[in-house]
Tab-separated table of C-alpha atoms in Angstrom:
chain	number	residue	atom	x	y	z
A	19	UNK	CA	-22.306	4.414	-5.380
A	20	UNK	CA	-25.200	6.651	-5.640
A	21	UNK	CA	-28.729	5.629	-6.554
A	22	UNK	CA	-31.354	7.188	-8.144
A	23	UNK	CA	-35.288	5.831	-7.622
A	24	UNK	CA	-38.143	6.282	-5.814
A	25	UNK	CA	-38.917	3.621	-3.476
A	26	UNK	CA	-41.842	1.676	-3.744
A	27	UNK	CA	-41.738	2.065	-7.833
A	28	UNK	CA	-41.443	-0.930	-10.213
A	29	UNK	CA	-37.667	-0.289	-11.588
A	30	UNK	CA	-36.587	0.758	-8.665
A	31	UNK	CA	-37.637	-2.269	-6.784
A	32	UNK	CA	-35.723	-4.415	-9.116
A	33	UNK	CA	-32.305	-2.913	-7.886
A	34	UNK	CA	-33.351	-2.384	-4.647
A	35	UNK	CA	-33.754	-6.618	-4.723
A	36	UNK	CA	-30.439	-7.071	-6.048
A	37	UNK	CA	-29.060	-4.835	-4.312
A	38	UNK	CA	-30.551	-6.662	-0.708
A	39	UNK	CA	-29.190	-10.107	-2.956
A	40	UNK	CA	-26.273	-9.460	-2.990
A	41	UNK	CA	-25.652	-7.642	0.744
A	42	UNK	CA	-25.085	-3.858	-0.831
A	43	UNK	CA	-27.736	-2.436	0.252
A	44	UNK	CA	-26.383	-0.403	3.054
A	45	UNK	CA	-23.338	0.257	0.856
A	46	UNK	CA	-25.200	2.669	-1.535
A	47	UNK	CA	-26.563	6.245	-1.101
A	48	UNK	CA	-30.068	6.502	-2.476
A	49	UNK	CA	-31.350	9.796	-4.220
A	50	UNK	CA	-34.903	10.303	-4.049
A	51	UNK	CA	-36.164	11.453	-7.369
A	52	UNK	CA	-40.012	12.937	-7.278
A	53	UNK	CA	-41.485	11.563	-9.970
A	54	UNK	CA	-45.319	13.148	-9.349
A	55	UNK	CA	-43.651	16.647	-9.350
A	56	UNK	CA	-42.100	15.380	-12.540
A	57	UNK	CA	-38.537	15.963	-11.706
A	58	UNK	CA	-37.751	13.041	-14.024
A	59	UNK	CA	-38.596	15.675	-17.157
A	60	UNK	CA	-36.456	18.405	-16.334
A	61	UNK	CA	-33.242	18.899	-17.901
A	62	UNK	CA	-31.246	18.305	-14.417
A	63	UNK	CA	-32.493	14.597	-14.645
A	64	UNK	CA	-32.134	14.160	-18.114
A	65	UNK	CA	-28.346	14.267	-17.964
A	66	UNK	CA	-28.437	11.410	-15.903
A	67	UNK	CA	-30.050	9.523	-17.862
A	68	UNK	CA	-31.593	10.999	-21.544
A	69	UNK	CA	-35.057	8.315	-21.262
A	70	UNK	CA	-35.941	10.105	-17.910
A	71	UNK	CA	-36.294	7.243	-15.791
A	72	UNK	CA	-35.474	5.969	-12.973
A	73	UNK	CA	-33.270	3.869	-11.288
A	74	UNK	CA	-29.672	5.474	-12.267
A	75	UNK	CA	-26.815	3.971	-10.479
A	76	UNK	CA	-23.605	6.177	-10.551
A	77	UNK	CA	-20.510	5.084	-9.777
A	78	UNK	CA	-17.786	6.691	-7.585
A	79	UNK	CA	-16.057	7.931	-11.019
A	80	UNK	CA	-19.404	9.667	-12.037
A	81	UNK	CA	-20.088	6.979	-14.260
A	82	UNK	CA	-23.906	6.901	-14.741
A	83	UNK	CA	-25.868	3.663	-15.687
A	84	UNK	CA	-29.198	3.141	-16.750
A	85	UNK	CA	-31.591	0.616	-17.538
A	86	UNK	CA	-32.631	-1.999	-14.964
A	87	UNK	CA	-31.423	-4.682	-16.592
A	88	UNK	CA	-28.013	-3.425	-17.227
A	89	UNK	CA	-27.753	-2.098	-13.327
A	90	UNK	CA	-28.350	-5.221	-12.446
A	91	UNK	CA	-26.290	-7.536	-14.063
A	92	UNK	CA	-23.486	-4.384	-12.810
A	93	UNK	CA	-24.428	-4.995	-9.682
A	94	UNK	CA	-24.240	-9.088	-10.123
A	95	UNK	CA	-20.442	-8.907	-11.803
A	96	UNK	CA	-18.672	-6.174	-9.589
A	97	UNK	CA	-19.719	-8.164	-6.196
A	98	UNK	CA	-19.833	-11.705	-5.207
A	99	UNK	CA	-22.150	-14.626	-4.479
A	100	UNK	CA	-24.236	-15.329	-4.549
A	101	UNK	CA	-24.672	-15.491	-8.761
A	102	UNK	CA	-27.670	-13.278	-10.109
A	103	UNK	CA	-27.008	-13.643	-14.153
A	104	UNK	CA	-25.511	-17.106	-14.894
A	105	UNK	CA	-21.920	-18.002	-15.085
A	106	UNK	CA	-21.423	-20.478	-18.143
A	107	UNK	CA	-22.533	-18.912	-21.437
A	108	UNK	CA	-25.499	-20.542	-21.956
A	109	UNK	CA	-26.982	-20.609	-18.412
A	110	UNK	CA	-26.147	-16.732	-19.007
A	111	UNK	CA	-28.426	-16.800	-22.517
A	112	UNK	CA	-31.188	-18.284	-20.125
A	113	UNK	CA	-31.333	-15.861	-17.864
A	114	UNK	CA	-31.079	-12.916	-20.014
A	115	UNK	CA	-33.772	-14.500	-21.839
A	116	UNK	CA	-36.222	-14.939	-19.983
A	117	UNK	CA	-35.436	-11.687	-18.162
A	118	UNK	CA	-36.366	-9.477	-21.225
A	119	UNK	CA	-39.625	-11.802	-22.034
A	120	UNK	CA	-40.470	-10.775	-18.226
A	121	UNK	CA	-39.570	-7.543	-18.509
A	122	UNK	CA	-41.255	-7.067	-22.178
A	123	UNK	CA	-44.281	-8.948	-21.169
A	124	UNK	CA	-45.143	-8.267	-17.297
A	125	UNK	CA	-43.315	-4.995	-16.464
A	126	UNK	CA	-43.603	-2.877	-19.425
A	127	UNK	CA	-47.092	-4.268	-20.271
A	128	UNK	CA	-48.467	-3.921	-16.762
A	129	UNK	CA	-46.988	-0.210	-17.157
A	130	UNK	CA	-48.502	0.499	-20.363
A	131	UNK	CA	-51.835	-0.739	-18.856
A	132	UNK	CA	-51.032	1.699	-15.194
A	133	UNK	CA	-50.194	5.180	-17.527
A	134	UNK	CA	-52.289	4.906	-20.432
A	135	UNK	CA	-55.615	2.500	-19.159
A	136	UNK	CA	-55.868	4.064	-15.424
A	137	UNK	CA	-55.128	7.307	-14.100
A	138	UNK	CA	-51.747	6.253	-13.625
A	139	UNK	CA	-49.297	9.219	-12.069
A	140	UNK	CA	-51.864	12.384	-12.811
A	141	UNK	CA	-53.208	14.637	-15.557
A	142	UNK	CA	-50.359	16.579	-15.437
A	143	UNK	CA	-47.902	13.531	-15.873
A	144	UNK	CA	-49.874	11.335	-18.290
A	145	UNK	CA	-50.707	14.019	-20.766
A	146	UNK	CA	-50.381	11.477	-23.818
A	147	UNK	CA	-52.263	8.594	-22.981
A	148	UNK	CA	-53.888	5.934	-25.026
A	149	UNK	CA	-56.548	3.981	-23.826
A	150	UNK	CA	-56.718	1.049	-26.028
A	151	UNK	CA	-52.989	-0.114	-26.056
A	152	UNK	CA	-53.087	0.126	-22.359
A	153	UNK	CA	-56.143	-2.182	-22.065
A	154	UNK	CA	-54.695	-4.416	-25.203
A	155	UNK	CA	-51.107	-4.724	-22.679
A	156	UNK	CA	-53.417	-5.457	-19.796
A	157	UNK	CA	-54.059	-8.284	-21.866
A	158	UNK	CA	-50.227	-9.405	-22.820
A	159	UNK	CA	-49.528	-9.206	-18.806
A	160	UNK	CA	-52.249	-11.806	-18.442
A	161	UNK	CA	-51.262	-13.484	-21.349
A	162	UNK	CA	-47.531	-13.892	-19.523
A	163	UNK	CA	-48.662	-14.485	-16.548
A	164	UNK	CA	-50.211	-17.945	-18.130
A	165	UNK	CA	-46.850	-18.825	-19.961
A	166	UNK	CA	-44.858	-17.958	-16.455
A	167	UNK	CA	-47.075	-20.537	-14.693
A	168	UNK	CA	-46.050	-23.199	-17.565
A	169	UNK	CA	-42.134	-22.862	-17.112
A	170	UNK	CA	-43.042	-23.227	-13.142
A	171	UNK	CA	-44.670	-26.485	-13.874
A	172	UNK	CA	-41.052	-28.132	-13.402
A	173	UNK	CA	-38.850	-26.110	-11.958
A	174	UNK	CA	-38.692	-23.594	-8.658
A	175	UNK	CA	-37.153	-20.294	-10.729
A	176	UNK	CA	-38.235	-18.564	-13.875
A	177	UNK	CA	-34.737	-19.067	-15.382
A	178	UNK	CA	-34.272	-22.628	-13.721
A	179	UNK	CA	-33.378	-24.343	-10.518
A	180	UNK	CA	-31.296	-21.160	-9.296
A	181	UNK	CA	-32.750	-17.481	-8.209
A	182	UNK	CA	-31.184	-15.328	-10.719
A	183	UNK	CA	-32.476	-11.634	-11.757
A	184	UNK	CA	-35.388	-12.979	-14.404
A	185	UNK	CA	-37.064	-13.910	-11.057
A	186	UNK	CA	-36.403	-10.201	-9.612
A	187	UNK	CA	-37.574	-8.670	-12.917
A	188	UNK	CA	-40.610	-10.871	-12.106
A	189	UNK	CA	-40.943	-10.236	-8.262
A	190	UNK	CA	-41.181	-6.161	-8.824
A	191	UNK	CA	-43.814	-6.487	-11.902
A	192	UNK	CA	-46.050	-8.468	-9.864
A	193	UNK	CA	-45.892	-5.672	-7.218
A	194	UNK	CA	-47.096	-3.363	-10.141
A	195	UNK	CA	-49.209	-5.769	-10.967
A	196	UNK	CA	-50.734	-5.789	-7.455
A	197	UNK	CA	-50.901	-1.765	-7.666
A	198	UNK	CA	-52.655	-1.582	-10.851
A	199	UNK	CA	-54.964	-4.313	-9.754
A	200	UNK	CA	-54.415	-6.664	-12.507
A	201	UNK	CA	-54.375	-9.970	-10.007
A	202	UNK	CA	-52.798	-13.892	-11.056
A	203	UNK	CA	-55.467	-15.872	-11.874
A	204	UNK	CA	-56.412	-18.032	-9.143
A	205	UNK	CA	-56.008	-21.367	-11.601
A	206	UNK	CA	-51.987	-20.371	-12.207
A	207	UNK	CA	-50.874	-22.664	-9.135
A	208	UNK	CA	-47.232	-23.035	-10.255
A	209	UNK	CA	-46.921	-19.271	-10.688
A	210	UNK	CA	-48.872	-18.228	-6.879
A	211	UNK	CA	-46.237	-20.844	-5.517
A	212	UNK	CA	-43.483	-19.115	-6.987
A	213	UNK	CA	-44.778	-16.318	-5.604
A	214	UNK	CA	-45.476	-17.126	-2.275
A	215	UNK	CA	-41.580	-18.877	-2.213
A	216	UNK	CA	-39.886	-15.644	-3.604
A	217	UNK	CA	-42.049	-12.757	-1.197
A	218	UNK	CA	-40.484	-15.191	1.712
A	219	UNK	CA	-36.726	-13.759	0.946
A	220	UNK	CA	-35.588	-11.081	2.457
A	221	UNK	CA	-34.453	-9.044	-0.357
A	222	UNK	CA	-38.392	-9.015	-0.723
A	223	UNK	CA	-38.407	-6.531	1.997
A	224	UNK	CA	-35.959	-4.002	0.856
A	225	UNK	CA	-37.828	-3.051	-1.978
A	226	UNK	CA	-41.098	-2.683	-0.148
B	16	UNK	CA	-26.046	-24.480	-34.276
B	17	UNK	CA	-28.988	-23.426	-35.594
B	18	UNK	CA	-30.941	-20.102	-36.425
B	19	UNK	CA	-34.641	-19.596	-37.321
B	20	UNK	CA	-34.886	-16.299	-38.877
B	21	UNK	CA	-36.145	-14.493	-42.061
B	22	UNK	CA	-33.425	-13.014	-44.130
B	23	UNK	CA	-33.793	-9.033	-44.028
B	24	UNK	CA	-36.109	-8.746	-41.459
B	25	UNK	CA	-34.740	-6.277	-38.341
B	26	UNK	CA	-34.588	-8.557	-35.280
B	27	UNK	CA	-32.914	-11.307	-36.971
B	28	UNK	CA	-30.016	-8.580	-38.813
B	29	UNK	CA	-28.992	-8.140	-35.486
B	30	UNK	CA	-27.712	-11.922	-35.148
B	31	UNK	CA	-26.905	-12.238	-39.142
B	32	UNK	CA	-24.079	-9.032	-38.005
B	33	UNK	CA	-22.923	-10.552	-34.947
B	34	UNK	CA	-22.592	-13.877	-36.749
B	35	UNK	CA	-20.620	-11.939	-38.734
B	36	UNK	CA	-18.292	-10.363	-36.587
B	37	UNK	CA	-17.454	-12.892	-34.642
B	38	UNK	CA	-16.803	-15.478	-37.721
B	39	UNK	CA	-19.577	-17.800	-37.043
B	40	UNK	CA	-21.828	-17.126	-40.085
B	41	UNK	CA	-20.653	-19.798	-41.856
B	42	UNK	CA	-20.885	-22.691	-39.350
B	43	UNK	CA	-24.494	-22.024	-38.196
B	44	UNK	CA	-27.818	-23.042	-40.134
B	45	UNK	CA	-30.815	-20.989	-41.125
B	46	UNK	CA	-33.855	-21.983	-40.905
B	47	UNK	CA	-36.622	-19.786	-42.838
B	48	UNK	CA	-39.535	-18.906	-40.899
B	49	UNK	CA	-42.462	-17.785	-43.422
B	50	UNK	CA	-43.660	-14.620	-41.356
B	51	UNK	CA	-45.669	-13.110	-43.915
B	52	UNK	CA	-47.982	-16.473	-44.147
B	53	UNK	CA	-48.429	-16.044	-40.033
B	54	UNK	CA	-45.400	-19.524	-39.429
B	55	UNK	CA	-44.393	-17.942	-36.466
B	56	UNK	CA	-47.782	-17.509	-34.952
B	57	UNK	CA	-48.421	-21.648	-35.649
B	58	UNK	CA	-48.062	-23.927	-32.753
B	59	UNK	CA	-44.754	-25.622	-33.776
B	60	UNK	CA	-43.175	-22.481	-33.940
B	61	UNK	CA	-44.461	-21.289	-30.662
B	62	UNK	CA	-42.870	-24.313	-28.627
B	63	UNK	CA	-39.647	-22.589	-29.530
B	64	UNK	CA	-40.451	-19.191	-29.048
B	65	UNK	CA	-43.471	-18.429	-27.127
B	66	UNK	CA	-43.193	-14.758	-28.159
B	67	UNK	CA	-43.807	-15.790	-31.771
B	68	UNK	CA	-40.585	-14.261	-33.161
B	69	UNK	CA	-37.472	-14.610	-34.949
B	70	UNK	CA	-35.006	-14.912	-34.256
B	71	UNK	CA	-34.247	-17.839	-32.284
B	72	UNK	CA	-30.905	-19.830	-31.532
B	73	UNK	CA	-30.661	-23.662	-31.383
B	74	UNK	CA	-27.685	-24.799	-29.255
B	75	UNK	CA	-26.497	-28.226	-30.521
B	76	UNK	CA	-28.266	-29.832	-27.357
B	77	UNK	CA	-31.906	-28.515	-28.674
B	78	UNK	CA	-31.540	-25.128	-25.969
B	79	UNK	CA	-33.957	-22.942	-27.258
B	80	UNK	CA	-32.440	-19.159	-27.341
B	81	UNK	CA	-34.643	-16.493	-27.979
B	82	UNK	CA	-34.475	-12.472	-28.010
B	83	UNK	CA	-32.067	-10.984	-29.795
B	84	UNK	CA	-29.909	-9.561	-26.577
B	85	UNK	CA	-29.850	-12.650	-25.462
B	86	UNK	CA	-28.844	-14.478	-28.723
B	87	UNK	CA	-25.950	-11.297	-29.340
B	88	UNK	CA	-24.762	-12.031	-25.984
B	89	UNK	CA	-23.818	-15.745	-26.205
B	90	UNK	CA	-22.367	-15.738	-29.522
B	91	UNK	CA	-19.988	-13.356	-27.840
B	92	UNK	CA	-19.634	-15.360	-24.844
B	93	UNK	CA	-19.172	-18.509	-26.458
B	94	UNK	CA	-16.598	-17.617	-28.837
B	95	UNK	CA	-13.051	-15.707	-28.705
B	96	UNK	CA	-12.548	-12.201	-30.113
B	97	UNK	CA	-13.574	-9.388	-31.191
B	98	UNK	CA	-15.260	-8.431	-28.085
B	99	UNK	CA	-18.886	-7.252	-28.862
B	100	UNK	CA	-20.408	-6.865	-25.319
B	101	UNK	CA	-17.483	-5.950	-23.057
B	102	UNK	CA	-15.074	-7.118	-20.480
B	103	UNK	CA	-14.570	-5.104	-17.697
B	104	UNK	CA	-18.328	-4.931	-15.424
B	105	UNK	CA	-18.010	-1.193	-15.962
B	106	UNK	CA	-17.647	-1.681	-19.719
B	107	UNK	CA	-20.632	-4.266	-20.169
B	108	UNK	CA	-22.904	-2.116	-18.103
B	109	UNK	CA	-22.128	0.955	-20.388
B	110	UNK	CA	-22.806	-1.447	-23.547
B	111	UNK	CA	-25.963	-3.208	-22.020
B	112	UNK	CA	-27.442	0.036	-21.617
B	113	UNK	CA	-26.989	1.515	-24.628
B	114	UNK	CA	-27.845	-1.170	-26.222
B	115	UNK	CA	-31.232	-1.757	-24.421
B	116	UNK	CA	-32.026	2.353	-24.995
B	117	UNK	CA	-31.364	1.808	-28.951
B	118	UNK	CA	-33.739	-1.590	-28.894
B	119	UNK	CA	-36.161	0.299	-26.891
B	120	UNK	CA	-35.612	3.796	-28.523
B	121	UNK	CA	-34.759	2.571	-32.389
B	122	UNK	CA	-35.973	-0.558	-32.945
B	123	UNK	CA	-39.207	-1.600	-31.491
B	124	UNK	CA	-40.548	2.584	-31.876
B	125	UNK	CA	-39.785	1.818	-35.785
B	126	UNK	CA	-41.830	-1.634	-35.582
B	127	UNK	CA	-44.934	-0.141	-33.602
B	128	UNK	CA	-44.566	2.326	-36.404
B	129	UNK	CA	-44.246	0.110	-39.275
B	130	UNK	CA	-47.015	-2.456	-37.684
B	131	UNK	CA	-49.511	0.008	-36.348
B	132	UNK	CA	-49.804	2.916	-38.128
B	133	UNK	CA	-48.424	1.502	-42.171
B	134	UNK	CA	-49.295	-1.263	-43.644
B	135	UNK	CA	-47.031	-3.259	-42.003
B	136	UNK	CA	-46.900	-7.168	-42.736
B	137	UNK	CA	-50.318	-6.812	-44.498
B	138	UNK	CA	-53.994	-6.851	-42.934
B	139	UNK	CA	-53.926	-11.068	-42.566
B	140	UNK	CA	-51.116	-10.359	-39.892
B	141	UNK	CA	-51.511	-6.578	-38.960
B	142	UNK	CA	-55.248	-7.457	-37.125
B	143	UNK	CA	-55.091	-5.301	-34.373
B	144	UNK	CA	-53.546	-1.936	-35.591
B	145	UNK	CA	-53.162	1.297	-32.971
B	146	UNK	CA	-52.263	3.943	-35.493
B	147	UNK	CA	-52.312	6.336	-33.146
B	148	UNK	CA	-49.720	4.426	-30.633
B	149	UNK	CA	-47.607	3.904	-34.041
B	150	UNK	CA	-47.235	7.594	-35.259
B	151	UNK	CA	-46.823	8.478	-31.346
B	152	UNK	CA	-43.612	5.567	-31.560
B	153	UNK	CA	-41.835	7.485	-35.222
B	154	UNK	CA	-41.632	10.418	-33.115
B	155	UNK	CA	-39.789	8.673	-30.305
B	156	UNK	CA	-37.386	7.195	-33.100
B	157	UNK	CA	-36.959	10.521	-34.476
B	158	UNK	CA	-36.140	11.745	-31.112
B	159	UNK	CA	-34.116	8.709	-30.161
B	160	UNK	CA	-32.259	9.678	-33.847
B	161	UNK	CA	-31.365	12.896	-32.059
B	162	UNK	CA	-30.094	11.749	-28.770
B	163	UNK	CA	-27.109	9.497	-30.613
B	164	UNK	CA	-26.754	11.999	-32.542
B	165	UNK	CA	-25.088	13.667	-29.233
B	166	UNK	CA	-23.919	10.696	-28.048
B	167	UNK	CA	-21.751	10.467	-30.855
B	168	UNK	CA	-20.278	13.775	-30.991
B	169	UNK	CA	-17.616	12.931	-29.106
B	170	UNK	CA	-17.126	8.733	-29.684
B	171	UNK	CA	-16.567	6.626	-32.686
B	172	UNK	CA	-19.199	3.834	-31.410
B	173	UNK	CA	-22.593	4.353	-29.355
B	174	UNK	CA	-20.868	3.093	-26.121
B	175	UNK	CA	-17.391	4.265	-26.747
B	176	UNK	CA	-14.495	3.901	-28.557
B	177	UNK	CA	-15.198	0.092	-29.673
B	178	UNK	CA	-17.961	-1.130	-32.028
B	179	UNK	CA	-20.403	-3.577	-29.635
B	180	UNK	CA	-23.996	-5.259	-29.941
B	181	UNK	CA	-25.268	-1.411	-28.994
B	182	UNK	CA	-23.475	-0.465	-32.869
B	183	UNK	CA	-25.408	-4.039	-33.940
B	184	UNK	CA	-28.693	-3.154	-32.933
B	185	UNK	CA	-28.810	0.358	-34.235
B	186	UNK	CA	-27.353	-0.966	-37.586
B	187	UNK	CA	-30.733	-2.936	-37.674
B	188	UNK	CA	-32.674	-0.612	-36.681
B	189	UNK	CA	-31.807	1.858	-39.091
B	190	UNK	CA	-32.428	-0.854	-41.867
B	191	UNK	CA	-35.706	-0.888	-40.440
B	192	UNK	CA	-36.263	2.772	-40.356
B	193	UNK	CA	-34.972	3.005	-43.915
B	194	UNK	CA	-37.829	0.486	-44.973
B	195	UNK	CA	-40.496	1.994	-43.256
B	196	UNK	CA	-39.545	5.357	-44.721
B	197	UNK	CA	-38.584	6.919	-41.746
B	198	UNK	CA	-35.222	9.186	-42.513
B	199	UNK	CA	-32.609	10.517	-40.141
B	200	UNK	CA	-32.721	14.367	-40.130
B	201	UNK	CA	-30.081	15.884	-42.595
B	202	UNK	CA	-28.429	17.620	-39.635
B	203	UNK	CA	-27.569	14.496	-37.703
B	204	UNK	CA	-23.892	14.795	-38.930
B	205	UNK	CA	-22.310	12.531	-36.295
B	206	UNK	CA	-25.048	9.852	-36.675
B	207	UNK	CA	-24.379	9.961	-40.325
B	208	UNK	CA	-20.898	9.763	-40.218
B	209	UNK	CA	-21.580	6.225	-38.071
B	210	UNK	CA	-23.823	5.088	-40.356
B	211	UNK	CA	-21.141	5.551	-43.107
B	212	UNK	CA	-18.037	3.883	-40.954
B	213	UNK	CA	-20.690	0.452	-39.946
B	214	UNK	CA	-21.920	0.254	-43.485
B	215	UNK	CA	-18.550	-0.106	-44.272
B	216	UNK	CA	-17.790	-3.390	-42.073
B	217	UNK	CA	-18.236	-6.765	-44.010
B	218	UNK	CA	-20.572	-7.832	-41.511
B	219	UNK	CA	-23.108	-5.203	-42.748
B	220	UNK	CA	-23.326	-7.116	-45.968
B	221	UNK	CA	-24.131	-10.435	-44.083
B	222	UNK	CA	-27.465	-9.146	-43.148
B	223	UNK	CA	-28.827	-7.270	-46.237
């Protein structure tokens, strides 16, 4: 398997995790795509994947998937323990759940905030950006972060007693977080603990 | 089981089709949620959905289920065939990330249109309008239009040769697109031609 990223990025980091989960991490090939140049615009790229973004994982058949959250629930079903995405239907529902409001709500919202609010990746990269719905997602991120530190108030993971990929999703926005300078406020105990438990694993390090 | 939704609206279509498909519409309740008058946005609403939107699922043990994905995905999960998201890892990953590109692409660019830059859900509820982010968010679901356009040149379904939840969600969105006024381009045969064969299902009646 081949994999598309940029290490250090957001996405990325959220397969590189999984990947170090689940003990495939020295099974893949990784593809370094330079997204300052902007090699995720040209046409090359855009086969791979259409939204010009990265991670793509393709498979030995050429298959190519996109999407983080669909690369990593791949990555969770085609290899074994330990579990990533849930096994009975509705611990499944949970995770997936609270995945996307992690990935809506922290991720995406802390990226709005990094390419439209700050200089994000350049002038020649951010050549649409607005200002006020970056600063107004700054604001949602924040906004999550304070319902994140609620479901911590009784229980260790974001989707429940188990480590699962909502709490990946989670562990690579707050790195984003930490890069665009948006910081956990100092009152969200639950959520810092969290924090300090999940940056202990060592699938923390693969992504750094 | 029951579902808090509000009939018509996009998000909740998507779970009104699968309902649908899979034969469950008639052993699940609905439970109107009065958007236009701000219910979601209340406090009792927000303890079961802290997003502050329908749709959500209520298991028959009082599990809250929200986001549509997530909602799609256990209905399919928890009950026999048709298949809607899958079976082979290969063949989910294909579906979850098509699916996740049409919500992304489709759907939520035609809400940030219809909220930010029309009048969307009127000016009690639309408070904090971006026009400029929503007329930047038609283009991308003009563009996104385009791109299954091609995907569909050479496939009956938008992630293969089955209909799935990817089919689902672009079925709502499109509902969505035709209410905020947003048409696809005359010269989107293929896309068309879908839209023609999933109009046709039963289950497209079960959300209008």
């Amino acid at each position: 398997m081949k994999v598309y990223d940029y290490k250090g990025f957001p996405n990325p980091a959220r397969v590189r995790i999984a990947l170090a989960e689940k003990g495939l991490f020295d099974k893949v090939e990784f593809i370094h795509v330079d997204l300052p140049a902007g090699e995720h615009r040209k046409p090359e790229f855009l086969a791979k994947n259409p939204s010009g973004a990265v991670p793509v994982l393709e498979l030995n058949d050429g298959t190519l998937i996109s999407e983080s959250s669909a690369i990593t629930e791949y990555l969770d079903q085609a290899s074994g323990n330990p579990d990533l995405t849930g096994t009975t239907p509705k611990d499944r529902a949970i995770i997936a759940m609270m995945q996307r409001k992690i990935e809506a709500g922290l991720m995406d919202a802390v990226g709005a905030y990094f390419h439209h609010a700050t200089e994000g990746l350049g002038p020649d990269i951010e050549t649409d950006q607005n200002p006020t719905w970056g600063k107004r997602q700054r604001n949602v991120a924040v906004k999550t972060m304070g319902w994140m530190n609620t479901v911590l108030a009784d229980r260790d993971y974001l989707a429940g007693d188990n480590f699962s990929v909502a709490d990946i999703t989670a562990m690579a926005g707050f790195a984003f977080a930490d890069f665009a300078k948006i910081d956990i406020p100092a009152d969200l105990t639950h959520l810092l603990n969290w924090r300090t438990r999940v940056s202990a694993r060592p699938s923390a390090q693969a992504a750094a």
